[in-house]
Short mmCIF file of C-alpha atoms in Angstrom, two decimals:
data_model
loop_
_atom_site.label_atom_id
_atom_site.label_comp_id
_atom_site.label_asym_id
_atom_site.label_seq_id
_atom_site.Cartn_x
_atom_site.Cartn_y
_atom_site.Cartn_z
CA MET A 1 -11.03 38.36 -1.06
CA ASP A 2 -12.09 36.32 1.98
CA GLY A 3 -10.37 33.14 3.13
CA GLN A 4 -13.06 30.81 1.80
CA TYR A 5 -12.90 32.31 -1.68
CA LYS A 6 -9.08 32.03 -1.64
CA ARG A 7 -9.40 28.31 -0.97
CA LEU A 8 -11.95 27.87 -3.75
CA LEU A 9 -9.67 29.79 -6.12
CA LEU A 10 -6.76 27.48 -5.33
CA GLN A 11 -8.99 24.44 -5.78
CA ALA A 12 -10.16 25.70 -9.17
CA LEU A 13 -6.63 26.54 -10.29
CA PHE A 14 -5.25 23.08 -9.53
CA SER A 15 -8.30 20.87 -10.19
CA PRO A 16 -8.14 18.00 -11.04
CA SER A 17 -4.54 17.87 -9.72
CA SER A 18 -5.32 18.75 -6.12
CA ALA A 19 -2.57 16.41 -4.91
CA ALA A 20 -0.02 18.68 -6.61
CA LEU A 21 -1.37 21.59 -4.60
CA GLY A 22 -1.18 19.49 -1.44
CA ARG A 23 2.47 18.68 -2.05
CA ALA A 24 3.24 22.34 -2.75
CA LEU A 25 1.57 23.46 0.46
CA LYS A 26 3.50 20.85 2.46
CA GLN A 27 6.83 21.74 0.84
CA GLN A 28 6.32 25.46 1.36
CA SER A 29 4.97 24.94 4.91
CA ILE A 30 2.27 27.48 4.11
CA ASP A 31 -0.71 27.76 6.44
CA SER A 32 -4.19 28.83 5.42
CA THR A 33 -3.65 32.46 6.47
CA ALA A 34 -0.82 32.81 3.93
CA LEU A 35 -2.64 31.37 0.92
CA VAL A 36 -3.07 34.78 -0.66
CA ASP A 37 0.69 35.30 -0.50
CA TYR A 38 1.21 32.03 -2.34
CA LEU A 39 -0.95 32.98 -5.33
CA PRO A 40 1.67 35.25 -6.97
CA LEU A 41 4.11 32.31 -6.95
CA LEU A 42 1.99 30.30 -9.36
CA PRO A 43 3.66 28.98 -12.54
CA ALA A 44 2.94 30.95 -15.70
CA GLY A 45 0.27 28.55 -16.95
CA LEU A 46 -1.67 28.77 -13.71
CA LYS A 47 -1.36 32.55 -13.68
CA GLU A 48 -3.11 32.64 -17.04
CA ARG A 49 -5.77 30.29 -15.74
CA ARG A 50 -6.33 32.57 -12.76
CA LYS A 51 -6.81 35.56 -15.04
CA LEU A 52 -9.39 33.60 -17.00
CA LEU A 53 -11.25 32.61 -13.83
CA ASP A 54 -11.18 36.16 -12.47
CA ASN A 55 -12.22 37.77 -15.74
CA THR A 56 -15.17 35.49 -16.51
CA GLY A 57 -16.62 35.88 -13.03
CA SER A 58 -18.03 32.34 -13.20
CA LEU A 59 -16.09 31.30 -10.12
CA THR A 60 -17.72 34.07 -8.09
CA VAL A 61 -21.15 32.89 -9.20
CA HIS A 62 -20.29 29.31 -8.21
CA TYR A 63 -18.95 30.53 -4.88
CA GLU A 64 -22.10 32.41 -3.90
CA HIS A 65 -24.41 29.62 -5.03
CA LEU A 66 -22.47 26.87 -3.25
CA ARG A 67 -22.13 28.91 -0.05
CA GLU A 68 -25.92 29.23 0.00
CA GLN A 69 -26.14 25.42 -0.20
CA GLY A 70 -23.83 25.09 2.80
CA TRP A 71 -20.54 24.24 1.10
CA ARG A 72 -17.26 25.38 2.65
CA TRP A 73 -13.60 24.82 1.75
CA LEU A 74 -10.77 23.37 3.83
CA ALA A 75 -7.11 23.77 2.92
CA LEU A 76 -4.38 21.33 3.91
CA GLY A 77 -2.93 22.83 7.07
CA ASP A 78 -6.26 24.13 8.41
CA ALA A 79 -7.01 22.94 11.94
CA ASP A 80 -10.16 21.08 10.86
CA TYR A 81 -8.68 19.46 7.75
CA PRO A 82 -9.12 15.65 8.19
CA SER A 83 -6.09 14.45 10.14
CA LEU A 84 -5.98 10.94 8.62
CA LEU A 85 -6.17 12.34 5.10
CA ALA A 86 -3.43 14.86 5.84
CA GLN A 87 -1.01 11.98 6.47
CA LEU A 88 -1.05 10.97 2.79
CA ASP A 89 1.75 12.01 0.45
CA ASP A 90 -0.92 12.82 -2.15
CA ALA A 91 -3.42 14.53 0.17
CA PRO A 92 -5.73 16.98 -1.64
CA GLY A 93 -4.69 20.60 -1.23
CA VAL A 94 -8.27 21.84 -0.84
CA LEU A 95 -11.50 20.01 -0.05
CA ALA A 96 -15.04 21.28 -0.58
CA VAL A 97 -17.31 20.05 2.23
CA ARG A 98 -21.05 20.23 2.75
CA GLY A 99 -22.34 19.08 6.12
CA SER A 100 -20.46 18.15 9.27
CA VAL A 101 -16.72 18.82 9.06
CA GLU A 102 -16.39 17.00 12.38
CA ALA A 103 -17.60 13.79 10.68
CA LEU A 104 -14.44 13.86 8.53
CA ASN A 105 -12.30 13.64 11.67
CA ALA A 106 -14.36 10.95 13.45
CA PRO A 107 -13.24 7.28 13.29
CA GLY A 108 -14.23 6.18 9.78
CA LEU A 109 -14.64 2.89 7.96
CA ALA A 110 -14.98 2.73 4.18
CA ILE A 111 -17.45 0.33 2.58
CA VAL A 112 -17.03 -0.19 -1.16
CA GLY A 113 -18.14 -2.70 -3.76
CA ALA A 114 -19.80 -3.40 -7.05
CA ARG A 115 -22.36 -1.11 -8.67
CA ASN A 116 -24.22 -4.18 -9.97
CA ALA A 117 -24.05 -6.01 -6.65
CA SER A 118 -26.14 -9.07 -5.90
CA ALA A 119 -29.05 -8.99 -3.47
CA ASP A 120 -26.82 -10.56 -0.82
CA GLY A 121 -24.12 -7.98 -1.48
CA LEU A 122 -26.54 -5.08 -1.06
CA ASP A 123 -27.92 -6.69 2.09
CA ASN A 124 -24.43 -7.17 3.56
CA SER A 125 -23.48 -3.61 2.74
CA ARG A 126 -26.60 -2.16 4.36
CA ARG A 127 -26.38 -4.37 7.45
CA PHE A 128 -22.68 -3.81 8.16
CA ALA A 129 -23.07 -0.06 7.61
CA ARG A 130 -26.07 0.09 9.94
CA ASP A 131 -24.39 -1.91 12.70
CA LEU A 132 -21.03 -0.15 12.47
CA ALA A 133 -22.56 3.33 12.28
CA GLY A 134 -24.71 2.44 15.28
CA SER A 135 -21.51 1.47 17.10
CA GLY A 136 -19.90 4.86 16.56
CA PHE A 137 -18.04 4.57 13.26
CA VAL A 138 -18.65 7.02 10.41
CA ILE A 139 -19.21 5.07 7.19
CA VAL A 140 -17.32 6.43 4.17
CA SER A 141 -18.24 5.55 0.59
CA GLY A 142 -18.52 7.01 -2.90
CA LEU A 143 -22.26 7.65 -3.49
CA ALA A 144 -22.23 5.24 -6.47
CA LEU A 145 -25.07 2.89 -7.27
CA GLY A 146 -25.07 -0.57 -5.70
CA VAL A 147 -22.92 -1.23 -2.63
CA ASP A 148 -22.04 2.45 -2.02
CA ALA A 149 -25.65 3.60 -1.92
CA ALA A 150 -26.67 0.64 0.25
CA ALA A 151 -23.89 1.49 2.70
CA HIS A 152 -24.95 5.14 2.92
CA ARG A 153 -28.60 4.16 3.46
CA GLY A 154 -27.68 1.63 6.13
CA ALA A 155 -25.52 4.16 7.94
CA ILE A 156 -28.08 6.98 8.03
CA SER A 157 -30.57 4.62 9.68
CA SER A 158 -28.39 4.44 12.81
CA GLY A 159 -25.55 6.97 12.57
CA ARG A 160 -23.51 9.06 10.16
CA THR A 161 -21.91 8.63 6.76
CA VAL A 162 -19.60 10.57 4.44
CA ALA A 163 -19.88 10.52 0.64
CA VAL A 164 -16.77 11.32 -1.42
CA LEU A 165 -17.61 12.66 -4.87
CA GLY A 166 -15.71 12.09 -8.10
CA SER A 167 -17.04 15.35 -9.54
CA GLY A 168 -17.40 19.01 -8.56
CA PRO A 169 -19.67 20.03 -5.67
CA ASP A 170 -22.31 21.23 -8.12
CA ARG A 171 -22.39 17.92 -10.01
CA ILE A 172 -23.89 15.21 -7.77
CA TYR A 173 -23.29 11.91 -9.55
CA PRO A 174 -25.16 9.80 -10.27
CA PRO A 175 -28.08 12.27 -10.37
CA ARG A 176 -30.52 9.66 -9.05
CA ASN A 177 -28.63 9.74 -5.73
CA ALA A 178 -29.18 13.48 -5.23
CA VAL A 179 -31.92 12.83 -2.66
CA LEU A 180 -29.63 10.41 -0.83
CA ALA A 181 -26.90 13.08 -0.80
CA GLY A 182 -29.28 15.46 0.92
CA GLN A 183 -30.22 12.82 3.49
CA ILE A 184 -26.54 12.24 4.28
CA VAL A 185 -26.12 15.90 5.19
CA GLU A 186 -29.42 16.09 7.10
CA THR A 187 -28.43 13.15 9.33
CA GLY A 188 -25.12 14.66 10.46
CA GLY A 189 -22.83 13.36 7.74
CA ALA A 190 -21.03 15.15 4.93
CA LEU A 191 -20.35 15.37 1.21
CA VAL A 192 -16.74 16.02 0.22
CA THR A 193 -14.83 16.54 -3.02
CA GLU A 194 -11.39 17.72 -4.09
CA PHE A 195 -12.68 18.76 -7.53
CA ALA A 196 -13.66 22.28 -8.48
CA PRO A 197 -17.15 23.48 -9.40
CA GLY A 198 -18.11 22.41 -12.91
CA ALA A 199 -15.86 19.33 -12.91
CA PRO A 200 -17.76 16.46 -14.57
CA PRO A 201 -17.51 12.85 -13.30
CA LEU A 202 -14.70 11.77 -15.62
CA PRO A 203 -13.44 8.16 -15.39
CA ALA A 204 -9.87 9.29 -14.58
CA GLN A 205 -11.13 11.09 -11.47
CA PHE A 206 -12.61 8.05 -9.74
CA PRO A 207 -9.26 6.48 -8.75
CA MET A 208 -8.40 9.87 -7.23
CA ARG A 209 -11.72 9.85 -5.38
CA ASN A 210 -11.00 6.31 -4.18
CA ARG A 211 -7.76 7.35 -2.46
CA VAL A 212 -9.75 9.94 -0.50
CA ILE A 213 -12.33 7.31 0.52
CA SER A 214 -9.62 5.04 1.94
CA GLY A 215 -7.58 7.99 3.18
CA LEU A 216 -10.41 9.22 5.41
CA SER A 217 -10.83 5.74 6.91
CA LEU A 218 -9.12 3.53 9.46
CA GLY A 219 -9.99 0.55 7.28
CA THR A 220 -11.76 -0.40 4.07
CA ILE A 221 -14.41 -3.11 3.75
CA VAL A 222 -14.88 -4.68 0.31
CA VAL A 223 -18.32 -6.27 -0.01
CA GLU A 224 -18.32 -7.55 -3.61
CA ALA A 225 -15.87 -6.82 -6.39
CA ALA A 226 -14.77 -8.20 -9.72
CA ILE A 227 -11.07 -8.91 -10.28
CA LYS A 228 -10.68 -5.72 -12.32
CA SER A 229 -12.71 -3.11 -10.48
CA GLY A 230 -12.51 0.25 -8.78
CA SER A 231 -13.24 -1.42 -5.45
CA LEU A 232 -10.03 -3.44 -5.68
CA ILE A 233 -8.15 -0.25 -6.57
CA THR A 234 -9.55 1.32 -3.40
CA ALA A 235 -8.51 -1.70 -1.34
CA ARG A 236 -4.99 -1.74 -2.72
CA THR A 237 -4.73 2.00 -2.20
CA ALA A 238 -5.77 1.48 1.42
CA LEU A 239 -3.02 -1.12 1.85
CA ALA A 240 -0.48 1.27 0.35
CA GLN A 241 -1.68 3.91 2.82
CA GLY A 242 -1.03 1.52 5.69
CA ARG A 243 -4.72 1.05 6.48
CA GLU A 244 -6.64 -2.14 7.29
CA VAL A 245 -8.52 -3.98 4.53
CA PHE A 246 -11.41 -6.38 5.14
CA ALA A 247 -13.13 -8.59 2.57
CA ILE A 248 -16.42 -10.48 2.81
CA PRO A 249 -16.16 -14.02 1.37
CA GLY A 250 -18.87 -15.15 -1.02
CA SER A 251 -20.00 -17.94 -3.27
CA ILE A 252 -17.39 -19.40 -5.60
CA HIS A 253 -20.07 -19.22 -8.31
CA ASN A 254 -20.50 -15.45 -7.97
CA PRO A 255 -18.04 -13.57 -10.22
CA LEU A 256 -18.33 -10.58 -7.88
CA SER A 257 -16.81 -12.69 -5.08
CA LYS A 258 -13.58 -13.24 -6.99
CA GLY A 259 -12.15 -9.84 -6.08
CA CYS A 260 -12.83 -10.41 -2.37
CA HIS A 261 -11.28 -13.88 -2.53
CA GLN A 262 -8.21 -12.43 -4.23
CA LEU A 263 -7.86 -9.86 -1.45
CA LEU A 264 -8.18 -12.59 1.17
CA ARG A 265 -5.42 -14.59 -0.54
CA ASP A 266 -3.29 -11.44 -0.54
CA GLY A 267 -3.67 -10.96 3.21
CA ALA A 268 -6.87 -8.96 3.72
CA SER A 269 -8.76 -9.67 6.95
CA TRP A 270 -11.71 -12.07 6.79
CA LEU A 271 -14.98 -10.32 7.61
CA GLU A 272 -18.07 -12.16 8.78
CA SER A 273 -19.35 -10.02 11.66
CA ARG A 274 -18.91 -6.72 13.42
CA GLU A 275 -16.74 -8.56 15.96
CA ASP A 276 -14.06 -8.96 13.29
CA ILE A 277 -13.89 -5.17 13.01
CA PHE A 278 -13.72 -4.69 16.77
CA HIS A 279 -10.99 -7.30 16.99
CA ALA A 280 -8.89 -5.25 14.57
CA PHE A 281 -9.65 -1.99 16.36
CA GLY A 282 -9.62 -3.04 20.00
CA ASP A 283 -8.88 0.45 21.29
CA PHE A 284 -11.94 1.79 19.49
CA ARG A 285 -14.11 -0.95 20.97
CA ARG A 286 -12.94 -0.09 24.47
CA SER A 287 -13.71 3.58 23.89
CA VAL A 288 -17.19 2.69 22.59
CA GLU A 289 -17.87 0.56 25.65
CA ALA A 290 -16.55 3.25 27.97
CA ALA A 291 -18.79 5.84 26.32
CA GLY A 292 -21.80 3.54 26.71
CA VAL A 293 -22.79 3.57 23.02
CA ASP A 294 -26.04 1.64 22.69
CA GLU A 295 -26.40 -1.34 20.42
CA PRO A 296 -28.78 -0.80 17.49
CA ASP A 297 -32.33 -1.76 18.54
CA LEU A 298 -33.92 -4.71 16.77
CA PRO A 299 -37.55 -4.43 15.67
CA SER A 300 -39.70 -5.96 18.42
CA LEU A 301 -41.48 -8.35 16.05
CA LEU A 302 -38.18 -10.17 15.39
CA HIS A 303 -38.22 -11.53 18.94
CA TYR A 304 -41.22 -13.66 17.97
CA LEU A 305 -39.53 -15.30 14.98
CA THR A 306 -37.82 -18.64 15.49
CA GLY A 307 -34.80 -19.87 13.57
CA GLY A 308 -36.88 -22.02 11.22
CA LEU A 309 -39.94 -21.39 9.08
CA ASN A 310 -42.46 -19.01 10.68
CA SER A 311 -45.99 -19.29 9.30
CA LEU A 312 -48.29 -16.30 9.39
CA ASP A 313 -50.77 -18.22 11.58
CA ALA A 314 -48.07 -19.21 14.09
CA LEU A 315 -46.80 -15.62 14.30
CA GLN A 316 -50.34 -14.35 14.83
CA GLN A 317 -50.78 -16.76 17.73
CA ARG A 318 -47.44 -15.76 19.32
CA THR A 319 -47.93 -12.03 18.99
CA GLY A 320 -51.67 -11.70 19.35
CA MET A 321 -51.59 -9.03 16.66
CA PRO A 322 -54.37 -8.51 14.12
CA ILE A 323 -53.42 -10.36 10.95
CA THR A 324 -53.48 -7.20 8.82
CA ASP A 325 -51.10 -5.35 11.21
CA LEU A 326 -48.84 -8.39 11.38
CA ALA A 327 -48.69 -8.70 7.60
CA GLY A 328 -47.86 -5.00 7.29
CA GLN A 329 -44.99 -5.20 9.79
CA LEU A 330 -43.63 -8.32 8.13
CA SER A 331 -43.64 -6.52 4.77
CA GLU A 332 -41.61 -3.68 6.33
CA LEU A 333 -39.12 -6.14 7.84
CA GLU A 334 -38.78 -7.81 4.44
CA LEU A 335 -38.04 -4.50 2.74
CA GLU A 336 -35.45 -3.67 5.40
CA GLY A 337 -33.77 -7.08 4.98
CA TRP A 338 -34.61 -8.55 8.38
CA VAL A 339 -36.76 -11.42 7.07
CA GLU A 340 -37.20 -13.38 3.87
CA ARG A 341 -40.61 -14.45 2.61
CA VAL A 342 -40.66 -18.05 1.36
CA ALA A 343 -43.33 -20.62 0.58
CA GLY A 344 -45.32 -21.21 3.76
CA GLY A 345 -44.10 -18.23 5.79
CA TYR A 346 -41.02 -16.21 6.75
CA LEU A 347 -37.37 -16.91 7.60
CA LYS A 348 -35.29 -14.69 9.87
CA ARG A 349 -32.22 -13.48 7.96
CA SER A 350 -28.74 -14.06 9.40
CA GLY A 351 -27.67 -11.18 11.65
CA ALA A 352 -31.24 -10.56 12.83
CA ALA A 353 -30.92 -12.69 15.97
#
């Protein structure tokens, strides 16, 4: 029985109560090399569960299949287990990871928000993720629809991102984000879950996932959230963990702004620009500047757009580009959120200066 299989076995035995395993490992001061010696100490109920897992052989099948996909397992106490996460009282005992383990130990910022976010919310999520990832942060989120997916997509355009799953490693949820999950790994990020193979995305598991999202991160950014939402649970969990919380203010007429406004009333940091993040993490900013991390490049066409209305004819005169090429590039900028098409021409979006 190799060390990786031992870790998977422990994960399967304790899932979905990986925090209980984490507490046991801390109390017993057991390192990863002694995991096999810990197995005989399991309570009677878990001993029976182990027999069932061993006898059916399904765990072995999962193990071989997931190893082929690039998954590996980290136990609390391993040298490469995420150091920020290990500080939590309820740290997962075992994590399954696909992709860069190093990304889990890099300076991380969580971006969370509504699944049914507004266009502005999705735009804010994508832009902040892109800028912060380009500045050296790893963006952490939950692979959900809406704000999470926008954050992951923004991050992979300029840096790295980590997706924390609320299901087993063989159950990417939601399924429509399976391609995005692959892109996260391909661009140097990682997928991570504390749940065992076969674990479905049950509602009770998402608050557990949320503590891992905030636990991997120096701070949590809430883009849009209703008063009663998982995003607010993540933010409050981050506060309980002693981490920074940032909230983006929004329209008083948008019900998805109410959660952010509540957080701001409760003491969360106001977030309007990347500078607000750097102000909170001054040491990180100095390290970024010392390392010479480049600012994300702006598309060259943006330099020809003024702050007001830009007609297609005026842009053609400034750039000298063929009208068909110009229209094509403007369409790409619109899709990426740099410009907005309005009657009579185009407006440069805020943050595109």
